[in-house]
Short mmCIF file of C-alpha atoms and ligand atoms in Angstrom, two decimals:
data_model
loop_
_atom_site.label_atom_id
_atom_site.label_comp_id
_atom_site.label_asym_id
_atom_site.label_seq_id
_atom_site.Cartn_x
_atom_site.Cartn_y
_atom_site.Cartn_z
CA MET A 1 25.80 2.56 -24.08
CA ALA A 2 26.93 5.08 -21.48
CA THR A 3 28.62 3.69 -18.41
CA ALA A 4 26.93 4.19 -15.08
CA SER A 5 29.29 6.95 -13.94
CA ARG A 6 28.48 9.06 -17.00
CA LEU A 7 24.78 9.33 -16.22
CA ASP A 8 24.25 12.91 -15.06
CA ALA A 9 21.24 14.52 -13.41
CA PRO A 10 18.88 15.77 -16.14
CA PRO A 11 18.43 19.47 -16.87
CA SER A 12 15.37 20.93 -15.10
CA PHE A 13 12.02 19.81 -16.43
CA ALA A 14 11.04 23.49 -16.87
CA SER A 15 14.01 24.08 -19.19
CA LEU A 16 13.27 20.97 -21.26
CA ARG A 17 9.61 21.97 -21.50
CA ALA A 18 10.61 25.49 -22.61
CA GLY A 19 12.83 23.87 -25.25
CA GLY A 20 9.86 21.99 -26.75
CA ALA A 21 10.36 18.57 -25.19
CA ALA A 22 7.96 15.66 -25.54
CA LEU A 23 7.78 13.37 -22.51
CA PHE A 24 7.40 9.56 -22.69
CA LEU A 25 6.80 7.95 -19.30
CA ASP A 26 7.12 4.31 -18.38
CA PHE A 27 4.79 3.10 -15.58
CA ASP A 28 6.06 0.30 -13.24
CA GLY A 29 9.25 1.36 -11.48
CA THR A 30 8.92 4.88 -12.86
CA LEU A 31 5.50 6.34 -11.95
CA VAL A 32 4.81 3.66 -9.31
CA GLU A 33 7.15 1.65 -7.09
CA ILE A 34 7.64 -2.03 -7.90
CA ALA A 35 5.31 -4.22 -5.80
CA ASP A 36 5.04 -7.94 -5.00
CA ALA A 37 2.52 -8.50 -7.77
CA PRO A 38 1.13 -6.47 -10.70
CA ASP A 39 -2.19 -5.77 -8.94
CA ARG A 40 -0.53 -4.75 -5.65
CA ILE A 41 0.95 -1.47 -6.89
CA VAL A 42 0.08 1.71 -5.03
CA VAL A 43 -0.87 4.49 -7.43
CA ARG A 44 -0.17 7.94 -6.01
CA GLU A 45 -3.35 9.88 -5.25
CA GLY A 46 -4.23 12.32 -8.00
CA LEU A 47 -1.76 10.81 -10.51
CA SER A 48 -4.28 10.83 -13.39
CA MET A 49 -4.97 14.54 -12.81
CA GLN A 50 -1.26 15.24 -12.49
CA LEU A 51 -0.59 13.54 -15.83
CA ARG A 52 -3.36 15.55 -17.49
CA ALA A 53 -1.86 18.77 -16.08
CA LEU A 54 1.58 17.72 -17.39
CA SER A 55 0.09 17.01 -20.78
CA ARG A 56 -1.46 20.50 -20.86
CA GLN A 57 1.91 22.06 -19.92
CA LEU A 58 3.49 20.14 -22.80
CA GLU A 59 0.68 21.03 -25.22
CA GLY A 60 -0.23 17.35 -25.55
CA ARG A 61 3.31 16.05 -26.00
CA LEU A 62 3.00 13.46 -23.22
CA ALA A 63 2.55 9.69 -23.57
CA VAL A 64 2.55 6.79 -21.14
CA VAL A 65 4.51 3.89 -22.69
CA THR A 66 4.07 0.71 -20.70
CA GLY A 67 4.61 -3.04 -20.87
CA ARG A 68 1.18 -3.50 -19.32
CA ALA A 69 -1.81 -4.07 -21.55
CA ARG A 70 -3.75 -0.86 -22.22
CA GLU A 71 -6.79 -2.42 -20.50
CA ASP A 72 -4.63 -3.04 -17.43
CA ILE A 73 -3.04 0.42 -17.16
CA THR A 74 -6.41 2.13 -17.64
CA SER A 75 -7.78 0.13 -14.70
CA HIS A 76 -5.19 1.93 -12.54
CA LEU A 77 -5.16 5.35 -14.22
CA ASP A 78 -7.73 7.49 -16.01
CA LEU A 79 -5.78 8.20 -19.19
CA SER A 80 -8.55 9.99 -21.07
CA GLY A 81 -6.97 12.82 -23.06
CA ILE A 82 -3.50 11.27 -22.75
CA ALA A 83 -1.63 9.30 -25.41
CA VAL A 84 -0.80 5.72 -24.37
CA ALA A 85 1.12 2.76 -25.76
CA GLY A 86 0.35 -0.59 -24.08
CA SER A 87 1.93 -4.05 -24.34
CA HIS A 88 5.43 -2.60 -24.95
CA GLY A 89 4.13 -0.64 -27.95
CA ALA A 90 1.94 -3.28 -29.60
CA ASP A 91 -1.15 -1.17 -28.89
CA ILE A 92 -0.74 2.58 -29.54
CA PHE A 93 -3.40 5.27 -29.09
CA ASP A 94 -3.25 9.04 -29.43
CA ALA A 95 -4.76 11.43 -26.89
CA THR A 96 -8.17 11.32 -28.62
CA GLY A 97 -8.25 7.52 -28.25
CA GLU A 98 -7.59 6.87 -31.94
CA ARG A 99 -5.39 3.86 -32.72
CA LEU A 100 -2.03 4.61 -34.35
CA GLY A 101 -0.77 1.83 -36.62
CA GLU A 102 -1.96 -1.73 -36.96
CA GLU A 103 -3.45 -3.79 -34.16
CA ALA A 104 -0.96 -6.49 -33.16
CA LYS A 105 -1.92 -10.16 -33.20
CA GLY A 106 -2.91 -12.04 -30.08
CA LEU A 107 -1.08 -15.04 -28.70
CA PRO A 108 -1.65 -18.43 -30.42
CA THR A 109 -3.87 -20.69 -28.27
CA ALA A 110 -1.20 -23.43 -28.19
CA THR A 111 1.36 -20.93 -26.84
CA LEU A 112 -1.02 -19.78 -24.14
CA ASP A 113 -1.77 -23.39 -23.16
CA TYR A 114 1.95 -24.15 -22.99
CA LEU A 115 2.62 -21.09 -20.79
CA ARG A 116 -0.31 -21.96 -18.50
CA GLU A 117 1.05 -25.43 -18.02
CA ALA A 118 4.60 -24.11 -17.39
CA ALA A 119 3.27 -21.59 -14.84
CA ASP A 120 1.41 -24.34 -12.94
CA ARG A 121 4.39 -26.69 -13.04
CA HIS A 122 6.99 -24.19 -11.84
CA GLY A 123 4.95 -22.00 -9.48
CA LEU A 124 5.01 -18.95 -11.74
CA MET A 125 2.37 -16.30 -12.29
CA LEU A 126 1.04 -16.01 -15.83
CA GLU A 127 -0.11 -12.56 -16.94
CA THR A 128 -2.02 -12.63 -20.21
CA LYS A 129 -2.29 -9.61 -22.46
CA PRO A 130 -4.20 -9.10 -25.73
CA HIS A 131 -0.84 -8.93 -27.56
CA GLY A 132 1.46 -11.21 -25.57
CA ALA A 133 1.94 -12.81 -22.19
CA ALA A 134 4.34 -12.71 -19.24
CA LEU A 135 5.67 -15.22 -16.74
CA HIS A 136 6.39 -13.64 -13.32
CA TYR A 137 8.80 -15.24 -10.85
CA ARG A 138 8.91 -12.53 -8.12
CA GLN A 139 6.93 -14.82 -5.77
CA ASN A 140 9.22 -17.77 -6.56
CA PRO A 141 12.69 -16.41 -7.47
CA ASP A 142 14.24 -19.90 -7.53
CA ALA A 143 12.13 -20.68 -10.59
CA GLU A 144 13.83 -17.99 -12.70
CA PRO A 145 15.70 -20.52 -14.91
CA GLN A 146 12.48 -22.46 -15.57
CA ALA A 147 10.61 -19.24 -16.36
CA LEU A 148 13.27 -18.14 -18.85
CA ALA A 149 13.54 -21.57 -20.46
CA SER A 150 9.75 -21.97 -20.78
CA ALA A 151 9.33 -18.50 -22.30
CA GLN A 152 12.19 -19.06 -24.71
CA GLU A 153 10.83 -22.41 -25.84
CA ALA A 154 7.29 -21.04 -26.29
CA ALA A 155 8.58 -17.99 -28.18
CA GLU A 156 10.70 -20.09 -30.53
CA GLU A 157 7.76 -22.36 -31.31
CA ALA A 158 5.44 -19.40 -32.02
CA GLY A 159 8.00 -17.23 -33.87
CA MET A 160 7.78 -14.61 -31.13
CA ALA A 161 10.46 -12.63 -29.26
CA VAL A 162 11.32 -12.66 -25.56
CA LYS A 163 11.73 -9.61 -23.33
CA PHE A 164 13.34 -9.68 -19.91
CA GLY A 165 12.39 -7.38 -17.05
CA LYS A 166 12.25 -7.22 -13.28
CA CYS A 167 11.40 -10.81 -12.20
CA ILE A 168 9.47 -11.21 -15.43
CA VAL A 169 9.96 -12.71 -18.88
CA GLU A 170 7.54 -11.81 -21.66
CA LEU A 171 6.56 -12.95 -25.14
CA VAL A 172 5.98 -10.24 -27.75
CA TRP A 173 5.80 -10.25 -31.54
CA PRO A 174 9.09 -9.45 -33.28
CA GLY A 175 9.64 -5.73 -33.84
CA ILE A 176 7.48 -4.67 -30.90
CA HIS A 177 9.39 -2.41 -28.53
CA LYS A 178 9.07 0.91 -26.76
CA GLY A 179 11.38 2.70 -29.20
CA ARG A 180 8.96 1.85 -31.97
CA ALA A 181 6.11 3.30 -29.91
CA LEU A 182 8.08 6.51 -29.36
CA ALA A 183 8.85 6.80 -33.10
CA THR A 184 5.18 6.22 -33.96
CA PHE A 185 4.10 9.08 -31.68
CA MET A 186 6.88 11.35 -33.00
CA ASP A 187 5.62 10.87 -36.55
CA ALA A 188 2.48 12.94 -36.01
CA PRO A 189 1.28 16.10 -34.24
CA PRO A 190 1.51 17.20 -31.48
CA PHE A 191 4.80 15.27 -31.05
CA GLN A 192 6.29 15.94 -34.50
CA GLY A 193 9.41 18.13 -34.35
CA ALA A 194 9.69 17.91 -30.55
CA MET A 195 12.70 16.72 -28.56
CA PRO A 196 11.80 13.27 -27.15
CA ILE A 197 12.65 12.51 -23.52
CA PHE A 198 12.01 8.88 -22.53
CA VAL A 199 11.86 8.09 -18.80
CA GLY A 200 12.06 4.48 -17.56
CA ASP A 201 13.70 2.05 -15.17
CA ASP A 202 13.90 -1.34 -16.85
CA VAL A 203 15.79 -3.14 -19.61
CA THR A 204 12.74 -2.85 -21.88
CA ASP A 205 13.05 0.94 -21.59
CA GLU A 206 16.48 0.86 -23.26
CA ASP A 207 14.80 0.81 -26.71
CA GLY A 208 12.99 4.00 -25.73
CA PHE A 209 16.24 5.61 -24.57
CA SER A 210 18.05 4.67 -27.81
CA VAL A 211 15.35 5.91 -30.17
CA ALA A 212 14.87 9.13 -28.14
CA SER A 213 18.60 9.73 -28.41
CA ASP A 214 18.65 8.95 -32.17
CA MET A 215 15.87 11.52 -32.63
CA GLY A 216 17.81 14.30 -30.89
CA GLY A 217 16.47 13.76 -27.39
CA ALA A 218 17.57 11.65 -24.43
CA GLY A 219 16.66 8.96 -21.96
CA ILE A 220 16.38 9.34 -18.21
CA LEU A 221 17.09 6.16 -16.26
CA ILE A 222 15.16 5.78 -13.00
CA GLY A 223 17.03 3.83 -10.32
CA ALA A 224 20.51 2.69 -9.42
CA PRO A 225 23.41 3.38 -11.81
CA ARG A 226 23.96 0.75 -14.51
CA SER A 227 25.17 0.59 -18.07
CA SER A 228 22.45 2.24 -20.14
CA SER A 229 21.64 4.10 -23.35
CA ALA A 230 20.07 6.81 -21.19
CA ARG A 231 21.99 10.09 -20.89
CA TYR A 232 20.60 11.04 -17.50
CA ARG A 233 19.57 9.36 -14.26
CA LEU A 234 17.32 9.99 -11.28
CA ASP A 235 17.52 7.85 -8.12
CA GLY A 236 13.92 6.65 -8.01
CA VAL A 237 10.20 7.28 -8.32
CA GLU A 238 10.11 10.06 -5.69
CA GLU A 239 13.04 11.83 -7.35
CA LEU A 240 11.14 11.72 -10.66
CA TYR A 241 8.12 13.45 -9.09
CA ALA A 242 10.42 16.07 -7.52
CA TRP A 243 12.10 16.65 -10.91
CA LEU A 244 8.72 17.14 -12.61
CA GLU A 245 8.03 20.01 -10.16
CA ARG A 246 11.23 21.85 -11.07
O1 LIG B 301 6.83 -1.04 -18.91
P1 LIG B 301 6.33 -0.97 -17.52
O2 LIG B 301 5.19 -0.04 -17.35
O3 LIG B 301 7.42 -0.72 -16.52
O4 LIG B 301 5.76 -2.43 -17.23
C1 LIG B 301 6.67 -3.53 -17.09
C2 LIG B 301 5.94 -4.70 -16.47
O5 LIG B 301 5.38 -4.20 -15.25
C3 LIG B 301 4.61 -5.10 -14.47
O6 LIG B 301 5.48 -6.04 -13.87
C4 LIG B 301 6.45 -5.43 -13.04
O7 LIG B 301 5.80 -4.71 -11.97
C5 LIG B 301 5.07 -5.54 -11.03
C6 LIG B 301 4.41 -4.62 -10.02
O8 LIG B 301 5.35 -3.79 -9.43
C7 LIG B 301 6.05 -6.51 -10.36
O9 LIG B 301 5.36 -7.34 -9.44
C8 LIG B 301 6.76 -7.35 -11.44
O10 LIG B 301 7.74 -8.17 -10.84
C9 LIG B 301 7.42 -6.44 -12.47
O11 LIG B 301 8.00 -7.19 -13.53
C10 LIG B 301 3.52 -5.74 -15.31
O12 LIG B 301 2.91 -6.77 -14.58
C11 LIG B 301 4.02 -6.25 -16.66
O13 LIG B 301 2.91 -6.60 -17.48
C12 LIG B 301 4.80 -5.15 -17.37
O14 LIG B 301 5.30 -5.63 -18.60
#
């Protein structure tokens, strides 16, 4: 992992595009600012059209790779004609809407019941997804230890893995991560042979940064300096939009 001080500003987007880059964009904390709750985000006006224009500039080599369920992200953005991976890469679709790879399993009923009960008991918000679930503690930060312990216990029981994020802990099936989503896209046209650039803000984006780097590309961390597998950094969401214009 690079240390914070070694994260430089990325080369201009125009130069990366001219060099045949493929762009993988995270959503929360990258394309939209973090909000109090998942449904309170403010999506920039015209973002869907902007993403479609970006995709055209990149000859289709653009994908949104998010921890949100695909059904959730598409309630905020019109992603028709754009490749998307939902649920941290458990649910991958190309730009024509065709599924890539196997459909991941859903959550066992007993696990969901356990998480519901834990959310009620500790004042947490439960977000269910077709391929996992998340406990949010942004509204009740003191309950972080209970959220982590409940998720860990539920995951162990179900044979699932735990992911940590910004005031959130999530259950996913083992092997599901954003780097896997990136590699799946890179395996087929129009991504094949391109230089992958993964842009994200959170710990779950580190897998995307690492795999992008292994495949000859790089990661761009959005936000304050920290230890990261990304090679580059931009200060925040607004700086990302400014970079995309250059
Ligand atoms: O991979 P991402 O697209 O960054 O999604 C990560 C998680 O984002 C959402 O939760 C986060 O954003 C919320 C709205 O800003 C915020 O309230 C919460 O504290 C954050 O953790 C989303 O709800 C999750 O499903 C995603 O996994």
